[in-house]
């Protein structure tokens, strides 16, 4: 198969981790006889430096014309003083919205070989961690009106949080469909004891649940959910939640699996084109030092193979190569443990490639 992939290297460690993921994709192409064409799409701080804006139209077009998009990470302290409408993160939000990517899927699965890196008590970790956060990605407070103004002699800031029923319904369906392929339990997370958007969220999810009588639906307030994720993560199968809550809970969920550096994510809308990225940020403190863990990005590339290109065997091969490297005791700094072999970003990429 021939596929065109838009490549957003981004900022900080982004270029390093994307480089390793492309090496893995090349190895897959060679082994399975595919041709992947990479089209560069600058976005983030580097695009602000080169073009004055975080997402130039040319990059957006490259992404919209591609079969899928692979992204490293964007942002960094260098661009912190940009006006809020021109920050690197705005590029990412604009891209998500322009591509119509309303569902973000972030698996939280503990790798058995990394159990030592799990920060939870051993008896809790032993019950296993294997759930998925389905986060609504282009609604809620992220996309409501933002403003800062003078009011009564001081500054006041407002961020509007809004949801419509159809925005809730379409992401809820993704969560229920996914639960059908897993353990058939959806936990919908909201703050319905306080927020109107949450009450709309809850009643709409309940409506959708009627189409899925074989899937169990539970509701949980977001504060309780933050606590339950560390108290007993084994109770979760599929979590579905709105944009901001999903942003926060998915970081928490990734960290209990050992390291945020290991977790990939997919963002999808209608159709097969998606945006795939690790869930961690650009880690400017270790950028350019060959110290980043490329596994989150490599596993994101595997998700792209599976979900956008329907290449389940190829995806499985990448995931097995990652597992094999971990089994062999190979580690990056974020997952290093006693007896492990510490590798740099490039060396880890090469070891995984060698196992394809
Ligand atoms: C994420 C990130 C983004 C978000 C930022 C970079 C805008 O934290 O993908 O979780 O908040 O969605
Ligand atoms: Mg986040």
XYZ file of N, CA, C and O in Angstrom, residues 59-212:
616
model
N 0.925 24.142 6.183
C 1.018 22.934 7.011
C -0.359 22.297 7.191
O -0.511 21.072 7.139
N -1.355 23.169 7.411
C -2.715 22.638 7.565
C -3.129 21.891 6.300
O -3.697 20.788 6.364
N -2.793 22.471 5.143
C -3.166 21.840 3.878
C -2.450 20.490 3.725
O -3.053 19.497 3.307
N -1.162 20.462 4.090
C -0.413 19.201 4.021
C -1.113 18.121 4.860
O -1.245 16.971 4.435
N -1.578 18.510 6.039
C -2.255 17.544 6.915
C -3.586 17.102 6.317
O -3.924 15.911 6.323
N -4.357 18.078 5.793
C -5.678 17.744 5.241
C -5.549 16.885 3.980
O -6.442 16.100 3.666
N -4.420 17.036 3.260
C -4.218 16.257 2.034
C -3.592 14.882 2.298
O -3.388 14.109 1.367
N -3.231 14.617 3.548
C -2.496 13.377 3.841
C -3.463 12.239 4.170
O -4.659 12.436 4.363
N -2.911 11.020 4.250
C -3.706 9.885 4.717
C -3.736 9.833 6.233
O -4.608 9.195 6.828
N -2.738 10.467 6.869
C -2.711 10.540 8.318
C -1.598 11.469 8.765
O -0.745 11.836 7.957
N -1.607 11.817 10.057
C -0.637 12.790 10.561
C 0.079 12.203 11.779
O -0.569 11.663 12.685
N 1.407 12.334 11.783
C 2.194 11.919 12.951
C 2.816 13.160 13.565
O 3.426 13.969 12.868
N 2.660 13.297 14.872
C 3.099 14.508 15.562
C 4.001 14.153 16.739
O 3.716 13.204 17.476
N 5.076 14.927 16.929
C 5.937 14.749 18.107
C 5.350 15.500 19.288
O 4.536 14.971 20.036
N 5.743 16.745 19.465
C 5.213 17.564 20.560
C 5.488 19.021 20.236
O 6.448 19.318 19.522
N 4.637 19.906 20.731
C 4.850 21.328 20.463
C 4.911 22.128 21.761
O 4.397 21.716 22.786
N 5.580 23.292 21.693
C 5.611 24.221 22.814
C 6.955 24.240 23.517
O 7.824 23.408 23.265
N 7.100 25.247 24.390
C 8.338 25.384 25.153
C 8.423 26.782 25.726
O 7.701 27.688 25.272
N 9.297 26.976 26.713
C 9.370 28.267 27.414
C 9.697 29.439 26.487
O 9.287 30.560 26.740
N 10.419 29.146 25.376
C 10.790 30.212 24.448
C 9.575 30.974 23.938
O 9.657 32.149 23.602
N 8.428 30.317 23.858
C 7.241 30.949 23.280
C 6.181 31.282 24.325
O 5.054 31.584 23.999
N 6.580 31.216 25.625
C 5.614 31.469 26.699
C 5.072 32.885 26.672
O 3.964 33.144 27.142
N 5.854 33.832 26.126
C 5.391 35.211 26.158
C 4.570 35.582 24.915
O 4.140 36.721 24.771
N 4.349 34.610 24.039
C 3.476 34.870 22.877
C 2.072 35.226 23.378
O 1.622 34.676 24.376
N 1.369 36.121 22.679
C -0.033 36.345 23.050
C -0.791 35.020 22.976
O -0.467 34.167 22.157
N -1.793 34.842 23.846
C -2.407 33.520 23.974
C -2.945 33.001 22.636
O -2.921 31.802 22.376
N -3.388 33.919 21.759
C -3.947 33.455 20.481
C -2.862 32.974 19.519
O -3.174 32.414 18.473
N -1.585 33.190 19.851
C -0.518 32.790 18.931
C 0.486 31.836 19.596
O 1.622 31.718 19.176
N 0.044 31.152 20.637
C 0.940 30.194 21.311
C 1.067 28.915 20.477
O 0.176 28.584 19.687
N 2.156 28.175 20.653
C 2.335 26.930 19.912
C 1.142 25.976 20.062
O 0.700 25.340 19.101
N 0.580 25.918 21.289
C -0.539 25.000 21.551
C -1.756 25.343 20.697
O -2.560 24.469 20.365
N -1.890 26.643 20.355
C -3.032 27.047 19.537
C -2.994 26.384 18.172
O -4.012 26.117 17.545
N -1.760 26.155 17.683
C -1.607 25.466 16.402
C -2.216 24.075 16.474
O -2.956 23.644 15.579
N -1.925 23.386 17.557
C -2.444 22.027 17.734
C -3.972 22.037 17.842
O -4.666 21.217 17.224
N -4.495 22.999 18.603
C -5.956 23.058 18.769
C -6.640 23.365 17.441
O -7.671 22.774 17.096
N -6.026 24.272 16.666
C -6.600 24.622 15.359
C -6.570 23.403 14.433
O -7.522 23.154 13.686
N -5.470 22.664 14.488
C -5.352 21.476 13.635
C -6.406 20.432 14.009
O -7.088 19.875 13.148
N -6.570 20.174 15.325
C -7.581 19.205 15.768
C -8.954 19.606 15.260
O -9.728 18.778 14.765
N -9.241 20.893 15.407
C -10.564 21.380 15.035
C -10.756 21.338 13.519
O -11.791 20.866 13.023
N -9.748 21.809 12.762
C -9.874 21.848 11.296
C -9.987 20.443 10.712
O -10.623 20.238 9.675
N -9.358 19.461 11.360
C -9.454 18.082 10.876
C -10.701 17.377 11.420
O -10.973 16.228 11.061
N -11.446 18.062 12.305
C -12.678 17.474 12.846
C -12.434 16.291 13.770
O -13.242 15.366 13.851
N -11.305 16.326 14.481
C -10.906 15.171 15.308
C -11.584 15.255 16.676
O -11.019 15.778 17.626
N -12.788 14.744 16.779
C -13.538 14.931 18.023
C -13.276 13.860 19.070
O -13.695 13.985 20.209
N -12.584 12.788 18.696
C -12.328 11.717 19.671
C -10.838 11.514 19.867
O -10.114 11.267 18.911
N -10.408 11.598 21.109
C -9.007 11.330 21.433
C -8.966 10.091 22.326
O -9.634 10.025 23.350
N -8.195 9.108 21.884
C -8.122 7.838 22.616
C -6.737 7.689 23.232
O -5.732 7.773 22.519
N -6.696 7.499 24.541
C -5.423 7.377 25.258
C -5.439 6.130 26.130
O -6.040 6.111 27.191
N -4.774 5.079 25.677
C -4.767 3.855 26.468
C -3.877 3.982 27.699
O -2.806 4.585 27.624
N -4.331 3.448 28.815
C -3.506 3.376 30.029
C -3.324 1.894 30.337
O -4.191 1.259 30.917
N -2.199 1.376 29.886
C -1.940 -0.054 30.074
C -0.564 -0.186 30.699
O 0.391 0.421 30.243
N -0.503 -0.979 31.763
C 0.794 -1.168 32.397
C 1.544 -2.301 31.702
O 1.015 -3.388 31.525
N 2.757 -2.006 31.278
C 3.613 -3.039 30.704
C 4.134 -3.891 31.857
O 4.705 -3.354 32.799
N 3.914 -5.199 31.791
C 4.325 -6.053 32.909
C 5.808 -5.855 33.250
O 6.184 -5.828 34.414
N 6.643 -5.652 32.210
C 8.070 -5.512 32.458
C 8.426 -4.198 33.147
O 9.547 -4.007 33.575
N 7.452 -3.305 33.199
C 7.720 -2.005 33.820
C 7.007 -1.850 35.148
O 6.878 -0.741 35.671
N 6.523 -2.957 35.692
C 5.764 -2.876 36.948
C 6.572 -2.131 38.015
O 6.000 -1.432 38.857
N 7.907 -2.262 37.958
C 8.746 -1.595 38.963
C 8.634 -0.074 38.872
O 8.877 0.630 39.845
N 8.268 0.441 37.689
C 8.151 1.894 37.523
C 6.784 2.420 37.953
O 6.559 3.628 37.994
N 5.855 1.514 38.269
C 4.501 1.931 38.668
C 4.553 2.558 40.050
O 5.051 1.950 40.992
N 4.057 3.788 40.204
C 4.151 4.455 41.494
C 3.092 4.004 42.507
O 3.113 4.445 43.651
N 2.180 3.126 42.098
C 1.133 2.680 43.031
C 1.647 1.545 43.919
O 2.587 0.844 43.568
N 0.991 1.358 45.056
C 1.347 0.265 45.965
C 1.243 -1.070 45.227
O 0.352 -1.264 44.408
N 2.145 -1.987 45.547
C 2.237 -3.242 44.788
C 0.910 -3.999 44.745
O 0.545 -4.563 43.700
N 0.158 -4.013 45.863
C -1.097 -4.798 45.864
C -2.145 -4.157 44.954
O -3.027 -4.840 44.432
N -2.051 -2.852 44.725
C -2.980 -2.183 43.799
C -2.548 -2.461 42.364
O -3.348 -2.845 41.509
N -1.237 -2.315 42.112
C -0.695 -2.520 40.763
C -0.935 -3.960 40.307
O -1.182 -4.221 39.128
N -0.886 -4.881 41.255
C -1.003 -6.308 40.926
C -2.346 -6.630 40.258
O -2.451 -7.547 39.448
N -3.371 -5.856 40.626
C -4.696 -6.096 40.014
C -4.716 -5.715 38.535
O -5.668 -5.992 37.832
N -3.673 -5.037 38.076
C -3.555 -4.719 36.652
C -4.113 -3.345 36.313
O -5.024 -2.835 36.981
N -3.536 -2.744 35.296
C -4.033 -1.461 34.784
C -4.187 -1.623 33.284
O -3.208 -1.858 32.572
N -5.414 -1.567 32.821
C -5.678 -1.703 31.388
C -7.010 -1.041 31.077
O -8.047 -1.677 31.058
N -6.947 0.267 30.926
C -8.169 0.975 30.540
C -7.847 2.015 29.483
O -6.678 2.226 29.124
N -8.890 2.618 28.929
C -8.719 3.569 27.844
C -9.485 4.841 28.201
O -10.627 4.761 28.644
N -8.827 5.979 28.031
C -9.540 7.244 28.208
C -9.974 7.735 26.827
O -9.142 7.923 25.945
N -11.284 7.902 26.658
C -11.828 8.483 25.429
C -12.205 9.922 25.760
O -13.127 10.173 26.537
N -11.447 10.846 25.221
C -11.593 12.259 25.559
C -12.222 13.007 24.395
O -11.752 12.902 23.266
N -13.273 13.781 24.665
C -13.836 14.672 23.634
C -12.771 15.736 23.344
O -12.163 16.268 24.252
N -12.520 16.051 22.080
C -11.312 16.824 21.778
C -11.537 18.198 21.149
O -10.617 19.007 21.111
N -12.733 18.485 20.637
C -12.864 19.789 19.963
C -14.074 20.583 20.459
O -14.657 21.382 19.742
N -14.426 20.337 21.734
C -15.509 21.113 22.334
C -15.105 21.566 23.732
O -13.946 21.514 24.115
N -16.114 21.992 24.493
C -15.868 22.388 25.878
C -15.080 23.672 25.992
O -15.022 24.487 25.071
N -14.455 23.833 27.132
C -13.821 25.113 27.446
C -12.666 25.455 26.503
O -12.386 26.633 26.274
N -12.005 24.433 25.972
C -10.910 24.700 25.042
C -11.377 25.527 23.845
O -10.601 26.277 23.262
N -12.619 25.330 23.436
C -13.083 25.966 22.203
C -14.185 26.984 22.441
O -14.769 27.500 21.507
N -14.463 27.296 23.734
C -15.391 28.379 24.027
C -14.657 29.704 23.871
O -13.450 29.743 23.657
N -15.396 30.788 24.015
C -14.782 32.107 23.870
C -13.831 32.362 25.044
O -14.147 32.049 26.189
N -12.649 32.888 24.730
C -11.695 33.269 25.773
C -11.558 34.794 25.769
O -11.434 35.386 24.704
N -11.574 35.402 26.937
C -11.337 36.846 26.952
C -10.784 37.309 28.296
O -11.046 36.708 29.338
N -10.002 38.389 28.223
C -9.484 39.041 29.429
C -9.780 40.530 29.268
O -9.514 41.089 28.205
N -10.377 41.134 30.293
C -10.772 42.539 30.142
C -10.774 43.236 31.497
O -10.605 42.594 32.546
N -10.946 44.552 31.478
C -11.029 45.344 32.703
C -12.467 45.339 33.201
O -13.392 45.558 32.433
N -12.611 45.078 34.480
C -13.962 45.117 35.065
C -13.837 45.578 36.513
O -13.137 44.945 37.309
N -14.470 46.687 36.832
C -14.457 47.197 38.200
C -13.058 47.492 38.712
O -12.745 47.198 39.869
N -12.207 48.015 37.837
C -10.871 48.429 38.268
C -9.868 47.294 38.385
O -8.780 47.465 38.934
N -10.226 46.107 37.950
C -9.241 45.018 37.923
C -9.442 44.207 36.652
O -10.428 44.372 35.948
N -8.473 43.293 36.380
C -8.628 42.454 35.188
C -9.538 41.292 35.510
O -9.538 40.749 36.609
N -10.308 40.900 34.518
C -11.182 39.736 34.668
C -10.979 38.855 33.444
O -10.762 39.367 32.338
N -10.988 37.547 33.638
C -10.815 36.629 32.512
C -11.979 35.651 32.475
O -12.488 35.234 33.522
N -12.413 35.320 31.270
C -13.552 34.420 31.100
C -13.220 33.371 30.043
O -12.695 33.700 28.981
N -13.488 32.100 30.350
C -13.394 31.022 29.365
C -14.743 30.311 29.359
O -15.174 29.803 30.392
N -15.369 30.278 28.212
C -16.724 29.712 28.152
C -16.653 28.206 27.874
O -15.921 27.761 26.989
N -17.422 27.440 28.634
C -17.507 25.990 28.410
C -18.886 25.668 27.841
O -19.898 25.933 28.494
N -18.933 25.129 26.641
C -20.225 24.814 26.022
C -20.178 23.443 25.367
O -19.128 23.032 24.852
N -21.265 22.724 25.411
C -21.419 21.468 24.672
C -22.801 21.388 24.066
O -23.764 21.844 24.670
N -22.899 20.823 22.880
C -24.200 20.519 22.304
C -24.415 19.005 22.384
O -23.457 18.247 22.538
N -25.673 18.599 22.259
C -25.964 17.165 22.381
C -25.212 16.345 21.341
O -24.683 15.286 21.649
N -25.138 16.848 20.089
C -24.515 15.998 19.074
C -23.017 15.824 19.321
O -22.452 14.794 19.005
N -22.403 16.844 19.953
C -20.973 16.706 20.279
C -20.756 15.615 21.320
O -19.736 14.927 21.309
N -21.705 15.498 22.240
C -21.582 14.458 23.274
C -21.902 13.086 22.671
O -21.188 12.105 22.888
N -22.952 13.067 21.880
C -23.448 11.792 21.331
C -22.379 11.080 20.496
O -22.128 9.897 20.668
N -21.701 11.829 19.612
C -20.775 11.152 18.695
C -19.570 10.575 19.428
O -19.097 9.483 19.097
N -19.078 11.247 20.458
C -17.920 10.695 21.172
C -18.370 9.569 22.110
O -17.651 8.577 22.307
N -19.588 9.688 22.631
C -20.110 8.611 23.487
C -20.223 7.320 22.686
O -19.877 6.239 23.161
N -20.662 7.427 21.442
C -20.792 6.222 20.604
C -19.436 5.543 20.404
O -19.349 4.321 20.436
N -18.404 6.357 20.202
C -17.060 5.775 20.046
C -16.692 4.983 21.301
O -16.159 3.865 21.229
N -17.001 5.555 22.459
C -16.653 4.887 23.724
C -17.425 3.574 23.879
O -16.854 2.545 24.256
N -18.714 3.598 23.557
C -19.508 2.363 23.691
C -19.058 1.309 22.683
O -18.979 0.122 23.011
N -18.760 1.738 21.449
C -18.268 0.772 20.453
C -16.961 0.137 20.937
O -16.747 -1.064 20.779
N -16.121 0.954 21.520
C -14.841 0.424 21.999
C -15.055 -0.554 23.158
O -14.413 -1.606 23.228
N -15.976 -0.208 24.051
C -16.241 -1.092 25.202
C -16.721 -2.459 24.730
O -16.428 -3.483 25.349
N -17.443 -2.483 23.622
C -17.927 -3.760 23.083
C -16.781 -4.674 22.689
O -16.928 -5.879 22.688
N -15.643 -4.058 22.320
C -14.490 -4.877 21.944
C -13.602 -5.155 23.152
O -12.538 -5.750 23.017
N -14.014 -4.674 24.317
C -13.187 -4.855 25.517
C -14.013 -5.545 26.604
O -14.613 -6.575 26.357
N -14.094 -4.917 27.781
C -14.784 -5.584 28.896
C -16.191 -5.046 29.133
O -16.784 -5.255 30.172
N -16.713 -4.320 28.176
C -18.110 -3.885 28.174
C -18.522 -3.032 29.379
O -19.583 -3.213 29.961
N -17.637 -2.108 29.737
C -17.999 -1.193 30.814
C -17.531 0.214 30.447
O -16.365 0.446 30.150
N -18.486 1.160 30.461
C -18.146 2.567 30.211
C -18.343 3.343 31.507
O -19.392 3.239 32.139
N -17.327 4.100 31.910
C -17.485 5.027 33.024
C -17.458 6.440 32.446
O -16.454 6.864 31.867
N -18.582 7.134 32.567
C -18.683 8.499 32.057
C -18.376 9.457 33.200
O -18.947 9.347 34.289
N -17.460 10.375 32.949
C -16.985 11.249 34.031
C -17.419 12.693 33.779
O -17.241 13.228 32.679
N -18.007 13.290 34.815
C -18.519 14.653 34.664
C -18.512 15.367 36.016
O -17.975 14.840 36.993
N -19.100 16.521 36.068
C -19.269 17.255 37.322
C -20.715 17.725 37.353
O -21.027 18.915 37.435
N -21.603 16.723 37.225
C -23.028 17.028 37.056
C -23.666 17.587 38.321
O -24.787 18.088 38.287
N -22.945 17.517 39.450
C -23.480 18.133 40.667
C -23.282 19.649 40.666
O -23.801 20.343 41.524
N -22.546 20.164 39.678
C -22.289 21.611 39.649
C -22.567 22.233 38.268
O -23.103 23.325 38.179
N -22.175 21.537 37.188
C -22.149 22.178 35.874
C -23.310 21.770 34.972
O -23.635 20.586 34.868
N -23.868 22.734 34.269
C -24.924 22.441 33.287
C -24.396 21.596 32.131
O -25.059 20.681 31.663
N -23.181 21.931 31.658
C -22.616 21.132 30.559
C -22.503 19.670 30.982
O -22.709 18.761 30.177
N -22.199 19.446 32.241
C -22.084 18.067 32.724
C -23.443 17.377 32.802
O -23.555 16.183 32.551
N -24.468 18.139 33.166
C -25.807 17.523 33.210
C -26.263 17.133 31.808
O -26.839 16.081 31.595
N -25.960 17.996 30.835
C -26.272 17.668 29.438
C -25.450 16.443 28.998
O -25.953 15.531 28.338
N -24.192 16.446 29.386
C -23.295 15.324 29.072
C -23.902 14.027 29.591
O -24.047 13.045 28.873
N -24.288 14.039 30.865
C -24.762 12.810 31.514
C -26.046 12.299 30.870
O -26.174 11.119 30.557
N -27.000 13.207 30.624
C -28.275 12.718 30.079
C -28.093 12.239 28.636
O -28.741 11.279 28.211
N -27.189 12.881 27.897
C -26.967 12.449 26.512
C -26.260 11.096 26.480
O -26.596 10.220 25.673
N -25.289 10.906 27.358
C -24.603 9.609 27.420
C -25.615 8.516 27.790
O -25.584 7.405 27.254
N -26.547 8.851 28.686
C -27.565 7.864 29.065
C -28.438 7.469 27.877
O -28.793 6.299 27.701
N -28.770 8.469 27.057
C -29.554 8.168 25.840
C -28.801 7.209 24.925
O -29.363 6.245 24.418
N -27.517 7.522 24.703
C -26.702 6.674 23.829
C -26.607 5.263 24.406
O -26.657 4.262 23.675
N -26.518 5.179 25.733
C -26.359 3.870 26.388
C -27.523 2.943 26.060
O -27.365 1.717 26.038
N -28.693 3.524 25.790
C -29.860 2.686 25.460
C -29.651 1.905 24.174
O -30.248 0.853 23.971
N -28.768 2.424 23.281
C -28.446 1.683 22.055
C -27.477 0.538 22.345
O -27.181 -0.260 21.457
N -26.939 0.490 23.553
C -25.920 -0.514 23.884
C -26.309 -1.242 25.176
O -25.618 -1.115 26.197
